C-alpha positions as a printed Julia matrix, in Angstrom:
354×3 Matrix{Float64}:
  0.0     0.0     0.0
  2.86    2.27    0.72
  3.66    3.06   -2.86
  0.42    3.58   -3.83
 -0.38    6.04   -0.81
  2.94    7.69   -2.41
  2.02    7.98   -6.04
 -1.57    9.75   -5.11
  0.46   12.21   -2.73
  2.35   12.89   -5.73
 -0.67   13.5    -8.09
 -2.31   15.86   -5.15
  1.12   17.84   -4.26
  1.18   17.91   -8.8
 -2.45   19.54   -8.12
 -1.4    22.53   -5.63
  1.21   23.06   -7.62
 -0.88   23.57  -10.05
 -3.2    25.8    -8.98
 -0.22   28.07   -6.65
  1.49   28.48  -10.3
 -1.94   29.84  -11.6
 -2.21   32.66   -9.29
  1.42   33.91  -10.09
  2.43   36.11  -13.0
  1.65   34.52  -16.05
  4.98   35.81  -17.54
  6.86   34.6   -14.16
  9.54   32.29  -15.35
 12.73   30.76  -13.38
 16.02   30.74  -14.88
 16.1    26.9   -15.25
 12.58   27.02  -17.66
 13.94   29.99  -19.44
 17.18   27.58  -20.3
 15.38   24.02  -20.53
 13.26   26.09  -23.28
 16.18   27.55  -25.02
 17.69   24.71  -25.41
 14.9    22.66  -26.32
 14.42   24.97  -29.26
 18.41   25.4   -30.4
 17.76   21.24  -30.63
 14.75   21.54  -32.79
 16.39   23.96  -35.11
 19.64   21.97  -35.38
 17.75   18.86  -35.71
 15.76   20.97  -38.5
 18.94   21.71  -40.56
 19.76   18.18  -40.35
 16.61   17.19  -41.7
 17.3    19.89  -44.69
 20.71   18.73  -45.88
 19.55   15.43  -45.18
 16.87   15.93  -47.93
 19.73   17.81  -50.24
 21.71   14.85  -50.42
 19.0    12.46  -51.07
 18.24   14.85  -54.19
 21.38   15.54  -55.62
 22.57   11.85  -55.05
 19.81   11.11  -57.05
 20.37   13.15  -59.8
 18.18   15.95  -59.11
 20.09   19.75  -59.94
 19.88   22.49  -57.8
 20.86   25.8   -57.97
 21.06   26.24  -54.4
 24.59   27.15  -52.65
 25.62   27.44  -49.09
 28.34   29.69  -47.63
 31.6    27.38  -46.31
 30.28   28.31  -42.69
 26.56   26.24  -42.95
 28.36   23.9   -44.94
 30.76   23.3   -42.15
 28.48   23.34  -39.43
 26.03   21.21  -41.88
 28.31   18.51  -42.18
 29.0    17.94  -39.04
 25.97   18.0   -37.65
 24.86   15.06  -40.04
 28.11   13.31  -40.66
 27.92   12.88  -36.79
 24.05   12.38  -36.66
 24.11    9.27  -38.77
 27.63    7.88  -38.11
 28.53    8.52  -35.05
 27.56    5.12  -32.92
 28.07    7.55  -29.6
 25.75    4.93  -27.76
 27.39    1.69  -28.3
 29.55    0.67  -25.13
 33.22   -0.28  -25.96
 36.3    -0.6   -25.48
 40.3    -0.39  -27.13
 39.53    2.65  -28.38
 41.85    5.02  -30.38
 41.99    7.66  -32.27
 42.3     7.63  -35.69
 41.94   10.08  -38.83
 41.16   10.75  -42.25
 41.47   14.12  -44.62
 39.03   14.87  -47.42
 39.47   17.65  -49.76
 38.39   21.07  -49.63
 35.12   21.67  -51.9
 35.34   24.84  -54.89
 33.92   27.88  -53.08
 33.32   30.6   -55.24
 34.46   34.38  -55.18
 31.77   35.27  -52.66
 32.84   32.48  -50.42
 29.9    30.25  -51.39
 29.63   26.57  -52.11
 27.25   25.21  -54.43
 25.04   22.45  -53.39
 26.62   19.76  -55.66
 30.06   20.56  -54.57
 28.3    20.54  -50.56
 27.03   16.91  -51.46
 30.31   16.15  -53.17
 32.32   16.24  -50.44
 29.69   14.6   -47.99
 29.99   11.73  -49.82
 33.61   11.81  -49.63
 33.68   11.73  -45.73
 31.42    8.64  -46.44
 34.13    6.91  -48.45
 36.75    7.67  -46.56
 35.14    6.26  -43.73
 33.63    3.35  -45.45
 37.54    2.46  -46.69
 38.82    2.94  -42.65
 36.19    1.05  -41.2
 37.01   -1.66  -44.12
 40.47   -2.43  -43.69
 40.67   -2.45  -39.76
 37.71   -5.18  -39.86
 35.28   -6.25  -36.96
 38.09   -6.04  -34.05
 37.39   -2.55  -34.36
 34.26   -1.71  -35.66
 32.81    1.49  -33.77
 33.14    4.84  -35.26
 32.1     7.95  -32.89
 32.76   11.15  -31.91
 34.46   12.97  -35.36
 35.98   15.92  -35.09
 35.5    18.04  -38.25
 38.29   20.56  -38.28
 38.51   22.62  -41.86
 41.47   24.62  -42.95
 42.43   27.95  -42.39
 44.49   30.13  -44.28
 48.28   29.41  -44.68
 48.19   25.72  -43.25
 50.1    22.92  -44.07
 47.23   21.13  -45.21
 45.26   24.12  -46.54
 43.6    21.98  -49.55
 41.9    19.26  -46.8
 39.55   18.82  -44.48
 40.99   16.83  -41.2
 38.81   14.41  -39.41
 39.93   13.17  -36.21
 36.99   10.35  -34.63
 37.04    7.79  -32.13
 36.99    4.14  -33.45
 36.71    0.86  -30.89
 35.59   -2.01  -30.13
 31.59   -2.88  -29.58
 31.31   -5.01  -26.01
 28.86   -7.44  -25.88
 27.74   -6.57  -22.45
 29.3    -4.52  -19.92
 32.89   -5.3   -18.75
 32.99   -6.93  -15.51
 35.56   -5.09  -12.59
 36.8    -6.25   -9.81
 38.11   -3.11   -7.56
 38.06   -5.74   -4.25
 40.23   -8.64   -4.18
 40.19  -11.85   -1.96
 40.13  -10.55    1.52
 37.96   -7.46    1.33
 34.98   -8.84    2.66
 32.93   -6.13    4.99
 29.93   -5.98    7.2
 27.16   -4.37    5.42
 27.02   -1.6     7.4
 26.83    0.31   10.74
 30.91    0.56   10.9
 31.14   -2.88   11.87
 34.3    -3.56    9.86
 36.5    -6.11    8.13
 34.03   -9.85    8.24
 36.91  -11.48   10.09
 37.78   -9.77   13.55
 39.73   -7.6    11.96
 39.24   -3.96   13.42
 38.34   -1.17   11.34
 35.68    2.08   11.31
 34.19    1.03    7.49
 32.01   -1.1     6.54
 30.68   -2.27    3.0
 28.39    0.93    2.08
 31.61    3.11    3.0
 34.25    1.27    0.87
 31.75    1.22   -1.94
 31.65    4.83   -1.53
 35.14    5.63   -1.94
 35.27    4.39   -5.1
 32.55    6.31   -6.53
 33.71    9.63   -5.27
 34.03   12.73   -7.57
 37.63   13.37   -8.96
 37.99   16.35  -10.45
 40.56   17.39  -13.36
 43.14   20.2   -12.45
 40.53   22.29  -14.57
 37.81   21.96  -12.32
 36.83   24.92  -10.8
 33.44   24.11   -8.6
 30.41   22.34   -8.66
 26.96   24.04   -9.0
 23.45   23.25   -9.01
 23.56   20.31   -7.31
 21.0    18.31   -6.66
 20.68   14.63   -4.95
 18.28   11.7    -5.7
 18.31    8.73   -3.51
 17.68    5.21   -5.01
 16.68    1.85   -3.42
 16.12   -1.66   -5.22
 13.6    -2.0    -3.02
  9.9    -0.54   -3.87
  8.47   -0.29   -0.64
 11.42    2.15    0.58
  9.75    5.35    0.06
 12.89    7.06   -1.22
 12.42    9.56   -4.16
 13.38    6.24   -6.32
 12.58    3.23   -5.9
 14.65    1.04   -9.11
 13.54   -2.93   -8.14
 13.1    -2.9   -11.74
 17.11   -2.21  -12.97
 18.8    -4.99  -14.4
 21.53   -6.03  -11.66
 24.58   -7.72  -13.91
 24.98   -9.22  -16.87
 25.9   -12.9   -18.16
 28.12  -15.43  -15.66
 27.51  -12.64  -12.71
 23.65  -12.23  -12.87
 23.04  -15.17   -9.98
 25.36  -13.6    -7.07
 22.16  -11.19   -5.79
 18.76  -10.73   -6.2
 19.01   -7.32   -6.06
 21.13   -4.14   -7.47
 21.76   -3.35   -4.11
 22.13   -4.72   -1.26
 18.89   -5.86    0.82
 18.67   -8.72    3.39
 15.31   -9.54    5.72
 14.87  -11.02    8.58
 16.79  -11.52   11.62
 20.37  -12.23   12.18
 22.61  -13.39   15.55
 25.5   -12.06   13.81
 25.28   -8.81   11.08
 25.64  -10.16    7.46
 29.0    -9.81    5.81
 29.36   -9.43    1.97
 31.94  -11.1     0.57
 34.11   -9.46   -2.1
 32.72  -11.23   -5.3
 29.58   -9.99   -3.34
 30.82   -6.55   -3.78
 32.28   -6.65   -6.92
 28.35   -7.19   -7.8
 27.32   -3.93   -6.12
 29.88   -1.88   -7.54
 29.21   -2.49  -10.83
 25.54   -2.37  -10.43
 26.36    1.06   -9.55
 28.43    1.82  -12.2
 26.15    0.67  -14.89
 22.82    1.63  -13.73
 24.41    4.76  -12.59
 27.7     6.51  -13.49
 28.52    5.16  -16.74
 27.27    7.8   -19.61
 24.55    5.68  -21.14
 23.71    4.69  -18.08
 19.51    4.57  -16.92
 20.22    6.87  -14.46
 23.13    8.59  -15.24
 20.89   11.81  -16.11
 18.59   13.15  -12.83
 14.89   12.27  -14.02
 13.37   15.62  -12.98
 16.28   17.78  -14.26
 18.13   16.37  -16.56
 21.62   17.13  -14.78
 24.18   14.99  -14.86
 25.59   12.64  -12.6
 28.57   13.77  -10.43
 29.43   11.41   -7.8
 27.31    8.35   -5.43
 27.24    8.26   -1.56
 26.63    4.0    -0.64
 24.13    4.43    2.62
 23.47    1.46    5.12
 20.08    1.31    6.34
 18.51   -0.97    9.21
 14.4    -0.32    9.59
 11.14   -2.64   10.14
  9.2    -2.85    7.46
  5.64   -3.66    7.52
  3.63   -5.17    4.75
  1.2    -7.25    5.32
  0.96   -8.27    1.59
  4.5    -9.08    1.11
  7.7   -11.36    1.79
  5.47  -14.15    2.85
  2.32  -12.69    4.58
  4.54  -11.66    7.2
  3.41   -8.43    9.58
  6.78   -6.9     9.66
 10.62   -7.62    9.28
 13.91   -6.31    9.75
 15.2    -5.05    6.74
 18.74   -4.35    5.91
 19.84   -2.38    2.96
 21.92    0.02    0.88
 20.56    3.24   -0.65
 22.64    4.64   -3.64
 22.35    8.88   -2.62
 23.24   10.24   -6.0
 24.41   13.79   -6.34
 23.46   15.29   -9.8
 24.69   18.75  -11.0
 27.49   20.44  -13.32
 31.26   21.86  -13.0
 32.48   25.08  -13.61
 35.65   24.49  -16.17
 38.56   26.65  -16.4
 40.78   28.61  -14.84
 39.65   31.22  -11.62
 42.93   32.57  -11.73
 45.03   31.2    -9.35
């Protein structure tokens, strides 16, 4: 009953919402709408112009004329837009990557600086062969292309006649790699600072060291964090946290059988706290990191926001839980578990000076 009593809270604190936002300003905005908005339409319109050259090519390639030209700037920002919209496999996981590269030459531009739409389409399709001829000769051991960097040439280059593309190229995983950050001997309790599982005497426990591993690291370019906020996430659906995941996939292939959940969870009662062993945690952290911090991850991205993850705090938690329709019939029982606190938000780059 406990998630249902949450979702209608949800729907009735959606309603006075609602109706408080109706008796402000119509034209009252916050900053994060006004961006969401911008951005939303700066997508629509790029999308747009992909759609448009998109539509070129299919005509010219064809053998339709046109009489239409472009200036070397839209053709530059054209074709990267779509060389990367329809090449770039940016959501494929992988691994051995490198970079590699490949030069095209420079289409005729006119004495106003113009390029006609045949020449435009002309040298599309020579990214395309160029590509097509890479791709070709390193065969399937490395068969991801993402990420190209269109750079054309200035003025009084080297290579002032070509067009250098720099791209990522990899290898497609068939499921997610498997780490192993803890090795034979790094069992822990599960939580409450109880330590090493073997009388050894420590003040961690298993939520803490799988917290150290997913703390934030910034570059020597980081300045600071800002608008941070933090979602916390339970495999468990009768939590009541802001998210409630039983649903996530917990590992893949050999590993899927350790748990039977993405994080930890044990019921009932115990004489002596439960220890997880290291192959036990091994399982946790990378639930974590693929549900979580890796970039395609489900949750990488905050839900309500949108922002982006920044680093995971591993919380122990010991409560009763009642449900009477649930784990048995039973009235209540102990419940022992992890929560995954995520901290979404972005970093100011650069340089403040110092």
């Amino acid at each position: 009953m406990k998630k249902s009593i949450k979702i209608v809270t949800l729907f009735f604190s959606a309603a006075i919402s609602v109706a408080v936002v109706s008796c402000q300003k119509d034209n009252e905005t916050t900053e994060e709408n006004v961006v969401a908005k911008s951005a939303n339409n700066e997508s629509k319109e790029l999308l747009n112009r992909i759609y448009t050259f998109q539509e070129l090519k299919d005509n010219i390639n064809s053998g339709k004329r046109s009489g239409e030209s472009m200036t070397l700037e839209q053709l530059r920002d054209d074709i990267d837009l779509t060389f990367n919209y329809e090449h770039s496999q940016h959501a494929l996981p992988c691994s051995n990557a490198t970079l590699d590269t490949f030069y095209v030459s420079m289409p005729k531009v006119d004495a106003n600086g113009n390029v006609s739409a045949a020449e435009a389409v002309a040298t599309y399709n020579a990214f395309e062969t160029e590509l097509e001829n890479i791709m070709a000769s390193v065969g399937n051991d490395s068969n991801i292309a993402k990420n190209f960097s269109i750079k054309f040439p200035e003025d009084g280059t080297r290579s002032g006649n070509d067009i250098e593309v720099v791209f990522t190229r990899a290898t497609e995983e068939e499921r997610y790699p498997w780490y192993a950050p803890f090795d034979e001997g790094d069992d822990y309790k599960w939580g409450k600072n109880l330590g090493h599982c073997y009388g050894i005497s420590n003040i961690t426990d298993a939520a803490d060291e799988l917290t150290k591993l997913f703390q934030f690291k910034p570059g020597s370019s980081i300045i600071s964090p800002y608008r941070i906020v933090y979602i916390e996430y339970t495999a468990l659906d009768f939590y009541g946290g802001e998210g409630d995941y039983d649903d996530l996939v917990y590992y893949d292939g050999e590993h899927s059988s350790i748990v039977d959940y993405w994080l930890f969870a044990a019921f009932g009662e115990f004489e002596e706290e439960p220890c997880i062993p290291h192959i036990e945690m091994n399982a946790y952290y990378n639930s974590i990191y693929n549900n979580v911090v890796k970039p395609n991850a489900p949750l990488h991205y905050d839900p309500v926001t949108g922002r982006p993850y920044i680093e995971c705090i591993v919380n122990d938690y010991h409560s009763i839980i009642t449900m009477e329709d649930r784990l048995g019939g039973q009235p209540s029982v102990e419940a022992r578990f992890h929560t995954a606190d995520v901290a979404y938000g972005f970093v100011l780059v650069g340089s403040d000076g110092n």
